[in-house]
Short mmCIF file of C-alpha atoms in Angstrom, two decimals:
data_model
loop_
_atom_site.label_atom_id
_atom_site.label_comp_id
_atom_site.label_asym_id
_atom_site.label_seq_id
_atom_site.Cartn_x
_atom_site.Cartn_y
_atom_site.Cartn_z
CA MET A 1 -67.52 101.66 -2.43
CA ARG A 2 -67.47 98.38 -0.95
CA ARG A 3 -64.46 97.07 0.53
CA ARG A 4 -62.83 93.31 -0.51
CA ALA A 5 -62.70 90.82 2.17
CA PRO A 6 -58.90 90.57 3.39
CA GLU A 7 -59.72 86.51 3.15
CA PHE A 8 -60.09 85.66 -0.44
CA ARG A 9 -55.97 86.18 -1.54
CA ARG A 10 -54.38 84.73 2.01
CA PRO A 11 -55.65 80.93 0.72
CA ALA A 12 -54.36 80.84 -2.40
CA ARG A 13 -51.42 81.67 -1.12
CA ARG A 14 -51.17 78.86 1.19
CA ARG A 15 -52.63 76.29 -1.29
CA LEU A 16 -49.17 77.24 -3.29
CA SER A 17 -46.52 76.44 -0.25
CA TYR A 18 -48.25 73.57 0.29
CA TRP A 19 -47.69 72.03 -3.32
CA ILE A 20 -44.01 73.45 -3.38
CA CYS A 21 -43.62 71.63 0.06
CA LEU A 22 -45.04 68.43 -1.24
CA LEU A 23 -43.07 68.41 -4.36
CA ILE A 24 -39.84 69.12 -2.46
CA GLY A 25 -40.70 65.84 0.15
CA ILE A 26 -41.17 63.27 -2.74
CA SER A 27 -37.94 64.74 -4.40
CA ILE A 28 -36.37 63.79 -1.01
CA ALA A 29 -37.92 60.17 -0.96
CA ALA A 30 -36.89 59.31 -4.30
CA GLY A 31 -33.50 59.95 -3.84
CA LEU A 32 -33.23 58.58 -0.67
CA VAL A 33 -34.74 55.35 -2.32
CA LEU A 34 -32.15 55.99 -5.25
CA PHE A 35 -29.46 56.08 -2.41
CA LEU A 36 -30.50 53.01 -0.86
CA PHE A 37 -31.24 51.22 -4.28
CA GLN A 38 -27.75 52.12 -5.65
CA HIS A 39 -25.39 51.03 -2.29
CA HIS A 40 -27.38 47.89 -1.91
CA HIS A 41 -26.99 46.96 -5.24
CA GLN A 42 -23.08 48.06 -5.49
CA ASP A 43 -22.98 45.52 -2.41
CA ARG A 44 -24.82 42.71 -3.57
CA PHE A 45 -22.20 42.34 -6.65
CA GLU A 46 -19.07 43.32 -5.17
CA PRO A 47 -18.08 39.72 -3.82
CA LEU A 48 -18.82 38.46 -6.81
CA LEU A 49 -16.36 40.32 -9.06
CA ARG A 50 -13.66 40.24 -6.74
CA GLU A 51 -14.45 36.36 -6.59
CA LYS A 52 -14.05 36.46 -10.27
CA VAL A 53 -10.92 38.45 -10.31
CA VAL A 54 -9.64 36.19 -7.75
CA ALA A 55 -10.15 33.27 -10.12
CA ASP A 56 -9.15 34.83 -13.02
CA GLU A 57 -5.71 35.25 -11.51
CA GLU A 58 -5.44 31.83 -10.23
CA ILE A 59 -6.23 30.69 -13.69
CA THR A 60 -3.46 32.73 -14.87
CA ARG A 61 -1.27 31.02 -12.21
CA GLU A 62 -2.93 27.64 -13.72
CA SER A 63 -1.97 28.56 -16.82
CA LEU A 64 2.23 27.46 -16.24
CA ASN A 65 2.20 23.97 -16.09
CA LEU A 66 6.19 23.19 -14.39
CA THR A 67 5.89 20.06 -15.30
CA GLN A 68 5.22 20.43 -19.23
CA GLU A 69 7.97 23.57 -19.07
CA LEU A 70 10.33 21.21 -17.60
CA LEU A 71 9.57 18.46 -20.10
CA SER A 72 9.62 20.87 -22.79
CA SER A 73 13.38 21.00 -24.69
CA SER A 74 12.56 24.95 -25.53
CA SER A 75 11.94 26.14 -22.09
CA TYR A 76 14.60 27.70 -20.25
CA ALA A 77 12.96 25.90 -17.23
CA ARG A 78 13.86 22.80 -19.27
CA GLN A 79 17.81 24.06 -20.17
CA LEU A 80 18.60 25.23 -16.42
CA ALA A 81 17.53 21.72 -14.89
CA ASP A 82 19.64 20.45 -17.09
CA GLN A 83 22.44 21.85 -16.45
CA MET A 84 22.05 21.54 -12.83
CA THR A 85 21.44 17.47 -12.87
CA LEU A 86 24.74 17.96 -14.88
CA ALA A 87 26.45 20.15 -12.23
CA LYS A 88 25.35 17.82 -9.64
CA ALA A 89 26.96 15.05 -10.86
CA TYR A 90 29.98 17.46 -11.32
CA VAL A 91 30.09 18.26 -7.59
CA VAL A 92 30.37 14.56 -6.10
CA ILE A 93 33.39 14.22 -8.75
CA ALA A 94 34.60 17.37 -7.53
CA LYS A 95 35.16 16.62 -3.98
CA GLU A 96 36.24 12.87 -4.81
CA HIS A 97 39.01 14.93 -6.06
CA HIS A 98 39.23 17.38 -3.16
CA ASN A 99 38.75 20.41 -5.36
CA LEU A 100 36.24 21.87 -2.60
CA GLN A 101 36.21 25.51 -4.36
CA LEU A 102 35.35 24.03 -7.39
CA ALA A 103 32.08 21.96 -5.75
CA TRP A 104 31.18 24.88 -3.46
CA GLU A 105 30.56 27.24 -6.68
CA LEU A 106 28.61 24.34 -8.43
CA SER A 107 26.40 24.08 -5.45
CA SER A 108 26.15 27.67 -5.09
CA HIS A 109 24.59 28.17 -8.09
CA ILE A 110 22.81 25.42 -8.43
CA ARG A 111 20.97 26.47 -5.29
CA ASN A 112 20.45 29.66 -7.63
CA GLY A 113 18.65 27.63 -10.08
CA GLN A 114 16.73 26.30 -7.84
CA ARG A 115 15.74 29.30 -6.50
CA LEU A 116 14.66 30.56 -9.82
CA LEU A 117 12.24 27.39 -10.60
CA SER A 118 10.64 27.81 -7.09
CA GLN A 119 9.85 31.80 -8.07
CA ALA A 120 8.28 30.75 -11.66
CA ALA A 121 6.48 28.16 -9.89
CA VAL A 122 4.80 30.68 -7.40
CA ARG A 123 4.10 33.34 -9.72
CA GLY A 124 2.39 31.16 -12.21
CA LYS A 125 5.28 32.62 -15.41
CA SER A 126 7.79 30.76 -17.35
CA ILE A 127 11.50 31.67 -16.68
CA THR A 128 12.43 34.22 -19.06
CA LEU A 129 15.73 34.53 -20.97
CA GLU A 130 16.89 37.69 -19.11
CA GLU A 131 16.79 35.54 -15.87
CA ALA A 132 18.31 32.22 -17.11
CA HIS A 133 21.10 33.09 -18.80
CA PRO A 134 23.22 34.64 -15.93
CA VAL A 135 22.60 30.79 -14.49
CA VAL A 136 22.64 28.82 -17.07
CA SER A 137 25.47 30.55 -18.42
CA ARG A 138 27.66 30.42 -15.31
CA LEU A 139 26.93 26.70 -15.16
CA ALA A 140 27.96 26.37 -18.08
CA GLN A 141 31.51 28.01 -17.58
CA LEU A 142 32.09 25.98 -14.33
CA ILE A 143 31.05 22.44 -16.17
CA TYR A 144 33.78 23.44 -18.83
CA LYS A 145 36.42 24.15 -15.79
CA ALA A 146 35.36 21.13 -14.30
CA GLN A 147 36.09 18.96 -17.78
CA ASP A 148 39.47 20.95 -17.56
CA PHE A 149 40.31 18.95 -14.26
CA HIS A 150 39.39 16.26 -17.05
CA TYR A 151 36.33 15.32 -15.23
CA ASP A 152 35.02 14.23 -18.68
CA ILE A 153 32.03 11.82 -19.40
CA SER A 154 33.92 8.99 -18.87
CA THR A 155 35.14 10.16 -15.39
CA THR A 156 31.43 10.58 -14.32
CA ILE A 157 29.94 7.41 -15.43
CA THR A 158 32.51 5.66 -13.76
CA THR A 159 32.02 7.55 -11.02
CA LEU A 160 28.39 7.32 -10.50
CA LYS A 161 28.88 3.49 -11.43
CA SER A 162 30.91 2.91 -8.48
CA HIS A 163 28.96 5.42 -6.06
CA THR A 164 25.77 3.19 -7.27
CA LEU A 165 28.12 0.29 -6.50
CA ALA A 166 28.88 0.71 -3.24
CA LEU A 167 25.06 2.34 -2.38
CA GLU A 168 24.05 -1.37 -3.44
CA GLU A 169 26.94 -3.24 -1.35
CA ARG A 170 26.24 -0.43 1.98
CA ALA A 171 21.94 -1.48 1.77
CA ASN A 172 23.22 -5.52 0.79
CA ALA A 173 25.59 -5.45 4.33
CA ALA A 174 22.29 -3.25 6.26
CA THR A 175 20.19 -6.15 5.02
CA ALA A 176 22.35 -9.14 6.20
CA GLN A 177 23.26 -7.00 9.71
CA SER A 178 19.72 -6.97 10.15
CA ALA A 179 19.04 -10.51 9.40
CA GLU A 180 22.00 -11.26 11.83
CA PHE A 181 20.46 -9.01 14.49
CA GLY A 182 16.95 -11.04 14.68
CA GLN A 183 18.49 -14.22 14.04
CA LEU A 184 20.59 -13.65 17.41
CA ALA A 185 17.66 -11.69 19.11
CA ALA A 186 15.68 -15.44 17.99
CA GLU A 187 18.51 -17.52 19.65
CA THR A 188 18.84 -15.72 22.54
CA MET A 189 17.16 -16.67 25.90
CA PRO A 190 14.91 -14.07 27.44
CA LYS A 191 15.39 -13.30 31.23
CA SER A 192 12.43 -15.27 32.48
CA LEU A 193 13.14 -18.31 30.56
CA HIS A 194 16.81 -18.36 32.06
CA CYS A 195 14.84 -17.78 35.46
CA PHE A 196 12.89 -20.78 34.96
CA ASN A 197 16.09 -22.60 34.28
CA ILE A 198 18.23 -22.10 36.60
CA LYS A 199 15.09 -22.46 39.58
CA LEU A 200 14.34 -26.31 37.96
CA THR A 201 18.77 -26.41 38.06
CA GLU A 202 18.28 -25.65 41.74
CA GLU A 203 15.62 -28.10 42.18
CA TRP A 204 17.49 -30.74 40.78
CA PHE A 205 20.56 -30.54 43.25
CA ARG A 206 18.71 -30.09 46.53
CA ASN A 207 16.71 -33.54 45.97
CA SER A 208 18.54 -36.26 44.98
CA SER A 209 16.07 -38.30 44.10
CA LEU A 210 15.41 -36.80 40.95
CA MET A 211 18.95 -38.20 39.73
CA LYS A 212 17.84 -41.85 40.14
CA LEU A 213 14.31 -41.32 38.84
CA SER A 214 15.99 -40.31 36.20
CA GLU A 215 18.05 -43.11 35.48
CA GLU A 216 15.56 -45.85 36.10
CA ARG A 217 13.10 -44.44 33.67
CA ARG A 218 15.72 -45.02 31.12
CA ASN A 219 15.54 -48.24 31.08
CA LEU A 220 11.97 -48.40 30.26
CA PRO A 221 10.56 -50.95 27.51
CA ARG A 222 8.58 -48.27 26.44
CA LEU A 223 10.88 -45.78 24.88
CA VAL A 224 11.96 -48.51 21.89
CA ASP A 225 8.46 -50.08 21.55
CA ASN A 226 7.44 -49.67 18.11
CA ASN A 227 3.56 -50.19 18.69
CA LEU A 228 4.08 -46.71 20.15
CA TYR A 229 4.07 -43.59 18.86
CA HIS A 230 7.65 -42.15 18.65
CA PHE A 231 8.67 -38.21 18.83
CA CYS A 232 11.98 -36.57 18.83
CA ILE A 233 13.17 -32.96 19.63
CA PHE A 234 16.12 -31.22 20.12
CA SER A 235 16.21 -28.19 22.36
CA ASP A 236 17.64 -25.98 25.05
CA ASN A 237 14.50 -24.20 25.74
CA VAL A 238 12.64 -26.23 28.70
CA MET A 239 9.68 -23.62 28.27
CA ALA A 240 9.66 -23.85 24.32
CA THR A 241 9.99 -27.62 24.75
CA SER A 242 6.95 -28.32 27.56
CA VAL A 243 4.47 -26.46 24.97
CA VAL A 244 5.29 -29.04 22.13
CA VAL A 245 5.17 -32.43 24.29
CA ASN A 246 1.43 -30.50 26.07
CA SER A 247 0.30 -29.48 22.88
CA THR A 248 1.03 -32.75 21.34
CA ALA A 249 -0.45 -34.69 24.51
CA SER A 250 -3.35 -32.38 25.30
CA ASN A 251 -4.95 -33.63 21.45
CA ALA A 252 -4.01 -36.79 21.02
CA ASP A 253 -6.23 -39.10 21.58
CA HIS A 254 -4.88 -41.68 23.49
CA PRO A 255 -1.55 -39.73 25.04
CA GLN A 256 -0.29 -42.74 27.26
CA GLN A 257 0.74 -43.98 23.65
CA LEU A 258 3.39 -41.39 22.78
CA VAL A 259 6.93 -41.45 24.01
CA PHE A 260 9.24 -38.12 23.13
CA HIS A 261 12.31 -38.31 23.16
CA VAL A 262 14.28 -35.15 23.41
CA VAL A 263 17.94 -33.98 23.63
CA THR A 264 18.87 -31.01 25.05
CA ASP A 265 22.70 -29.63 25.92
CA GLU A 266 24.79 -30.23 28.86
CA VAL A 267 23.98 -27.03 30.92
CA ASN A 268 20.23 -27.19 30.20
CA TYR A 269 20.07 -31.15 30.73
CA ARG A 270 19.08 -30.66 34.24
CA ALA A 271 16.53 -28.08 34.08
CA MET A 272 15.09 -30.11 31.79
CA THR A 273 14.90 -33.41 33.32
CA THR A 274 13.84 -32.00 35.87
CA TRP A 275 10.69 -30.25 35.05
CA PHE A 276 9.31 -33.75 33.10
CA LEU A 277 9.89 -35.80 36.19
CA ARG A 278 7.64 -33.17 38.10
CA ASN A 279 4.99 -32.87 35.43
CA ASP A 280 2.82 -35.45 34.12
CA PHE A 281 1.36 -34.62 30.54
CA SER A 282 -1.93 -36.32 30.12
CA GLY A 283 -0.07 -39.89 30.94
CA CYS A 284 3.02 -39.51 27.51
CA THR A 285 6.28 -40.87 28.32
CA VAL A 286 8.94 -38.22 27.79
CA GLU A 287 12.62 -39.39 28.04
CA VAL A 288 15.23 -36.41 28.28
CA ARG A 289 19.07 -37.52 27.12
CA SER A 290 21.96 -34.86 26.85
CA ILE A 291 24.16 -34.28 23.27
CA GLU A 292 27.26 -34.91 25.11
CA GLU A 293 26.35 -38.88 25.78
CA PHE A 294 26.26 -39.98 21.96
CA ASN A 295 29.75 -40.57 21.28
CA LEU A 296 29.19 -40.11 17.30
CA LEU A 297 29.75 -36.89 17.62
CA ASN A 298 32.94 -36.53 17.36
CA THR A 299 35.64 -35.31 14.33
CA SER A 300 36.33 -38.84 13.14
CA PHE A 301 32.68 -39.46 12.36
CA SER A 302 30.99 -35.89 11.76
CA PRO A 303 32.45 -33.80 9.20
CA LEU A 304 30.03 -31.02 10.82
CA VAL A 305 31.94 -31.66 14.36
CA LYS A 306 35.26 -31.47 11.84
CA GLN A 307 34.59 -28.56 10.26
CA LEU A 308 33.89 -26.95 13.70
CA MET A 309 37.39 -27.26 14.79
CA LEU A 310 38.81 -25.97 12.16
CA ALA A 311 40.46 -22.51 13.32
CA GLU A 312 38.10 -20.57 10.63
CA THR A 313 34.87 -22.10 11.78
CA ARG A 314 35.56 -21.55 15.17
CA ALA A 315 35.96 -17.52 14.84
CA TYR A 316 33.18 -17.45 12.95
CA HIS A 317 30.96 -19.34 15.65
CA PHE A 318 32.77 -18.34 18.67
CA ALA A 319 33.99 -14.98 17.98
CA GLY A 320 34.86 -12.99 21.22
CA SER A 321 36.15 -16.37 22.98
CA SER A 322 39.47 -16.77 24.38
CA GLN A 323 42.25 -18.23 22.52
CA ASP A 324 43.34 -20.21 25.05
CA GLN A 325 40.21 -22.49 25.13
CA ASN A 326 40.79 -25.68 23.33
CA ALA A 327 38.20 -26.87 20.66
CA GLU A 328 37.53 -29.62 22.51
CA SER A 329 35.62 -27.51 25.56
CA ARG A 330 33.90 -25.25 22.72
CA LEU A 331 31.86 -27.34 20.75
CA LYS A 332 30.39 -27.63 24.88
CA ASP A 333 30.00 -24.14 24.77
CA THR A 334 26.19 -23.30 25.09
CA ASN A 335 26.21 -20.81 22.09
CA PHE A 336 26.88 -23.68 20.27
CA ALA A 337 23.67 -24.52 19.42
CA SER A 338 24.64 -26.31 15.70
CA LEU A 339 25.30 -29.48 17.36
CA LEU A 340 21.31 -29.53 18.28
CA ASN A 341 20.09 -28.26 14.97
CA HIS A 342 21.82 -30.97 13.45
CA LEU A 343 21.29 -33.65 15.13
CA ARG A 344 17.93 -34.27 12.63
CA PHE A 345 20.19 -36.00 10.71
CA TYR A 346 21.28 -38.36 12.91
CA ILE A 347 18.23 -39.84 14.47
CA PRO A 348 18.99 -43.29 13.14
CA GLN A 349 22.10 -43.02 15.06
CA ILE A 350 20.11 -41.45 17.94
CA GLN A 351 17.50 -44.48 18.14
CA PRO A 352 18.85 -47.17 16.24
CA LEU A 353 15.64 -49.70 17.55
CA LEU A 354 12.93 -47.63 16.23
CA GLU A 355 11.27 -48.04 12.80
CA LYS A 356 9.30 -44.63 12.54
CA VAL A 357 9.47 -41.14 14.25
CA VAL A 358 8.12 -37.80 14.11
CA PHE A 359 10.74 -34.77 14.60
CA LEU A 360 8.89 -31.67 15.70
CA ASP A 361 11.08 -28.51 15.76
CA ASP A 362 10.73 -26.82 19.10
CA ASP A 363 8.90 -23.66 17.96
CA VAL A 364 5.74 -25.62 16.96
CA VAL A 365 2.78 -25.89 18.44
CA VAL A 366 0.21 -28.96 17.94
CA GLN A 367 -3.38 -28.32 17.16
CA LYS A 368 -4.57 -31.55 16.35
CA ASP A 369 -3.97 -35.85 17.04
CA LEU A 370 -0.97 -36.72 14.99
CA THR A 371 -0.83 -40.36 15.61
CA PRO A 372 -2.44 -40.94 12.11
CA LEU A 373 0.48 -39.35 10.52
CA PHE A 374 2.51 -42.90 11.14
CA SER A 375 -0.09 -44.53 9.22
CA VAL A 376 0.66 -42.73 5.82
CA GLU A 377 2.31 -44.20 2.97
CA LEU A 378 5.41 -42.89 1.90
CA HIS A 379 5.69 -45.28 -0.96
CA GLY A 380 9.61 -46.31 -0.28
CA ASN A 381 10.08 -42.69 1.02
CA VAL A 382 12.61 -41.69 3.86
CA VAL A 383 10.98 -38.19 4.80
CA GLY A 384 7.32 -36.92 4.80
CA ALA A 385 7.06 -33.00 4.78
CA VAL A 386 4.93 -30.47 3.27
CA GLU A 387 5.84 -28.75 0.43
CA THR A 388 6.87 -24.71 0.30
CA CYS A 389 6.78 -24.29 -3.25
CA LEU A 390 3.92 -22.73 -4.08
CA GLU A 391 5.94 -19.16 -4.36
CA ALA A 392 8.69 -19.05 -6.35
CA PHE A 393 11.35 -18.22 -3.63
CA HIS A 394 10.78 -21.81 -2.07
CA ARG A 395 12.66 -23.47 -4.99
CA PHE A 396 15.81 -25.24 -4.74
CA TYR A 397 17.83 -22.64 -6.51
CA LYS A 398 17.01 -19.82 -3.65
CA TYR A 399 18.45 -21.98 -1.10
CA ILE A 400 21.68 -23.65 -2.90
CA ASN A 401 24.23 -22.03 -5.11
CA PHE A 402 24.12 -23.63 -8.45
CA SER A 403 26.88 -22.03 -9.79
CA ASN A 404 29.01 -25.33 -8.50
CA PRO A 405 28.72 -27.98 -11.14
CA VAL A 406 28.75 -30.68 -8.79
CA VAL A 407 25.41 -29.00 -7.74
CA SER A 408 24.13 -28.18 -10.95
CA SER A 409 24.88 -31.94 -12.41
CA LYS A 410 22.57 -33.92 -9.83
CA PHE A 411 19.83 -31.20 -8.62
CA ASP A 412 17.07 -29.39 -10.59
CA PRO A 413 16.91 -25.76 -9.39
CA GLN A 414 13.38 -25.87 -10.21
CA ALA A 415 12.84 -28.68 -7.74
CA CYS A 416 10.17 -27.49 -5.04
CA GLY A 417 11.45 -26.91 -1.40
CA TRP A 418 9.83 -28.59 1.70
CA ALA A 419 9.92 -27.82 5.71
CA PHE A 420 11.54 -28.73 8.50
CA GLY A 421 9.58 -29.00 12.07
CA MET A 422 7.35 -31.25 11.64
CA ASN A 423 8.16 -34.76 9.50
CA ILE A 424 7.46 -38.07 9.78
CA PHE A 425 11.11 -40.06 9.23
CA ASP A 426 11.06 -43.79 7.94
CA LEU A 427 13.80 -44.68 9.92
CA ILE A 428 14.38 -48.25 7.90
CA ALA A 429 14.18 -46.89 4.59
CA TRP A 430 16.29 -43.79 6.29
CA LYS A 431 19.26 -46.56 6.99
CA LYS A 432 18.56 -48.35 3.39
CA ALA A 433 19.36 -44.80 1.46
CA ASN A 434 21.90 -44.20 4.01
CA VAL A 435 21.03 -40.66 4.50
CA THR A 436 23.53 -39.70 7.31
CA ALA A 437 26.38 -40.17 4.36
CA LYS A 438 24.90 -37.84 1.79
CA TYR A 439 24.58 -35.42 4.92
CA HIS A 440 28.23 -36.18 5.38
CA TYR A 441 29.10 -36.02 1.69
CA TRP A 442 27.53 -32.58 1.59
CA ARG A 443 29.19 -31.17 4.63
CA GLU A 444 32.56 -31.98 2.90
CA GLN A 445 31.67 -30.35 -0.21
CA ASN A 446 30.31 -27.09 1.28
CA ALA A 447 33.51 -26.81 3.55
CA ASP A 448 34.19 -23.70 2.09
CA LYS A 449 30.26 -22.29 2.56
CA MET A 450 29.86 -21.83 -0.90
CA ILE A 451 26.95 -23.99 -1.85
CA TRP A 452 25.33 -22.51 1.19
CA LYS A 453 25.55 -20.19 4.02
CA ARG A 454 24.00 -21.70 7.32
CA GLY A 455 20.60 -23.80 8.45
CA THR A 456 19.72 -26.99 7.99
CA LEU A 457 17.17 -27.08 5.12
CA ALA A 458 19.63 -26.83 2.22
CA PRO A 459 21.61 -29.69 3.06
CA GLY A 460 18.28 -31.13 4.48
CA LEU A 461 17.43 -30.29 0.79
CA LEU A 462 20.37 -31.99 -0.67
CA ALA A 463 20.39 -35.19 1.37
CA PHE A 464 16.99 -36.07 0.88
CA TYR A 465 16.61 -35.28 -2.43
CA GLY A 466 14.21 -37.81 -4.67
CA LEU A 467 13.60 -39.47 -1.18
CA MET A 468 10.76 -36.84 0.41
CA GLU A 469 6.73 -37.71 -0.08
CA PRO A 470 4.92 -34.58 -0.26
CA LEU A 471 1.88 -34.44 2.68
CA ASP A 472 -1.26 -32.58 2.79
CA GLN A 473 -0.73 -29.12 3.44
CA ARG A 474 -2.78 -28.85 6.26
CA TRP A 475 -0.32 -31.14 8.26
CA HIS A 476 2.07 -28.14 9.13
CA VAL A 477 1.37 -24.06 8.52
CA LEU A 478 4.42 -22.01 8.42
CA GLY A 479 5.04 -18.44 9.15
CA LEU A 480 3.34 -17.42 12.57
CA GLY A 481 7.13 -16.23 13.35
CA TYR A 482 7.39 -13.29 10.58
CA ASP A 483 3.83 -13.02 8.82
CA PRO A 484 1.03 -11.25 10.58
CA GLU A 485 -1.30 -12.04 8.20
CA ILE A 486 -1.91 -15.86 7.46
CA ASP A 487 -5.78 -16.69 7.58
CA ASP A 488 -7.47 -17.58 10.15
CA ARG A 489 -9.34 -20.37 8.56
CA LEU A 490 -5.89 -22.16 7.26
CA ILE A 491 -4.29 -21.97 11.44
CA GLU A 492 -7.73 -23.83 12.34
CA SER A 493 -6.83 -26.48 10.55
CA ALA A 494 -3.66 -27.25 10.72
CA ALA A 495 -2.69 -30.37 12.81
CA VAL A 496 0.89 -28.19 13.32
CA VAL A 497 1.51 -24.32 13.70
CA HIS A 498 5.11 -23.33 13.17
CA PHE A 499 6.26 -20.28 14.52
CA ASN A 500 9.28 -20.28 12.02
CA GLY A 501 11.05 -16.88 11.62
CA ASN A 502 12.73 -14.28 14.53
CA MET A 503 9.61 -13.65 16.08
CA LYS A 504 9.69 -16.65 18.31
CA PRO A 505 6.06 -16.61 20.86
CA TRP A 506 8.32 -16.79 24.17
CA LEU A 507 9.83 -13.54 23.31
CA LYS A 508 8.90 -9.76 23.17
CA SER A 509 9.23 -9.44 19.63
CA SER A 510 6.13 -11.88 18.81
CA ILE A 511 3.09 -11.57 17.05
CA SER A 512 0.48 -11.01 19.54
CA ARG A 513 -2.21 -11.97 17.04
CA TYR A 514 -0.39 -15.50 17.26
CA LYS A 515 0.51 -15.50 21.17
CA ASN A 516 -2.36 -17.24 22.70
CA LEU A 517 -1.39 -20.19 20.27
CA TRP A 518 1.33 -21.13 22.33
CA GLU A 519 0.63 -19.12 25.95
CA GLN A 520 -2.78 -21.67 26.20
CA TYR A 521 -0.26 -24.71 26.97
CA ILE A 522 1.38 -23.39 29.79
CA ASP A 523 0.28 -23.34 33.45
CA PHE A 524 0.80 -20.28 34.44
CA SER A 525 -0.72 -21.08 37.97
CA HIS A 526 2.67 -23.31 38.52
CA PRO A 527 4.52 -21.63 41.41
CA LEU A 528 8.02 -21.40 38.94
CA ILE A 529 5.90 -20.09 35.92
CA LYS A 530 4.95 -17.29 38.55
CA ASP A 531 8.17 -16.39 40.39
CA CYS A 532 10.05 -16.32 36.52
CA ILE A 533 7.59 -16.11 33.46
CA MET A 534 4.58 -13.50 35.23
CA HIS A 535 6.77 -11.38 37.45
#
């Protein structure tokens, strides 16, 4: 009998185990692939789901518009806000009546209401009845309690009106005080210019020949020659006057034909005279005189001086001065700048032999030849000036009180204002129209300061009313002392630029954009200027 070979069974078993292993491997691989795919799919969509949840939350929050809630008459937020507004008014009234307990309780519940409104805005949900009722009911009880103290609506309205008026008065007082401080700063002499004046005065006393030379120049025929061009400047500021003279002479075609008549006060007379004797300005003539030389400025002739002699006016202009100082000596006080400012109304008396003059303020800079101004036809009028009524606030009614019947019967409140600072005066027509007498009349009418408060423009508008000839706007551009946005083209085309306002070019508060227009006419290499101005 034949034996079967043993290797015929073993290969069948091996094939079976091989397929089993293969299936198990495939299953594991498939499971691993499915696991990785599922994990990746979950990671991919999880941020989107999270963003969707956040967006849904934001939409829920935005669904509450607190402004609309407060405007809705049926919302609890509106009722709460109304109660709080009324409660705030009663807090003010309670404090005025010294009921501090009631004021404290009202303030406490007002804060609770504010907290409730804030919480509603944060969580994005409307205020519910349960939340609003305790605060609203307690405020209502306190308001009723306040009404029991006779804090009724009429009292509330009256109190609030009085508070409004008080606040308006305080605001007006603060505005007026600010203007006063600004004016004071503009009129104050900087330390550098004060040093400059002192050194010039010292030179006057050291050099006796200056006085003799000054006396000789007073008798020059040129000073009264009407074939020349005459300019008047009234100032106590030596450097500012020097800039006006230098800029005018530097831009003139024939500076030797220019004559400047400078009037200053007694304190600055020696410094002013020394400066113009020591320096030549393109060959022009400069005469310096002191205001004390003119006897016309007395109480019998000038109402201005008479008013300044009154006790009330003295207190207004000389606050803080000693009581035993007599009134005549006060008129010579260096703080008394009004006389210099008002000399423009006495030009025919100061220069009785001249026929035409150009008046220049000490805060102007001349950029072009001004001699053609003397040929401008004034058509019988006394003064030539640039009008300033392009804006409504430069009409007469802005400067003058038209509630005065004398004023309202003689002047048009809508009449166009005009500018002092660069003016041509026909002194023959002035004397014929007796303008100085008109100025005196209006000074007397304004003794109580009810027609205008201060300054020279208002009396000038009244005295020269109907006697003013409008000039081309390019002769005189204003505003460099307060307006930083004047068009460069307008400045370049101007014959005269005026630093009217409180930001004068010699002050630290000046507008830097315009300062070079003024400084270019100062010789900073001069020893005195080096010692005082540049240090």
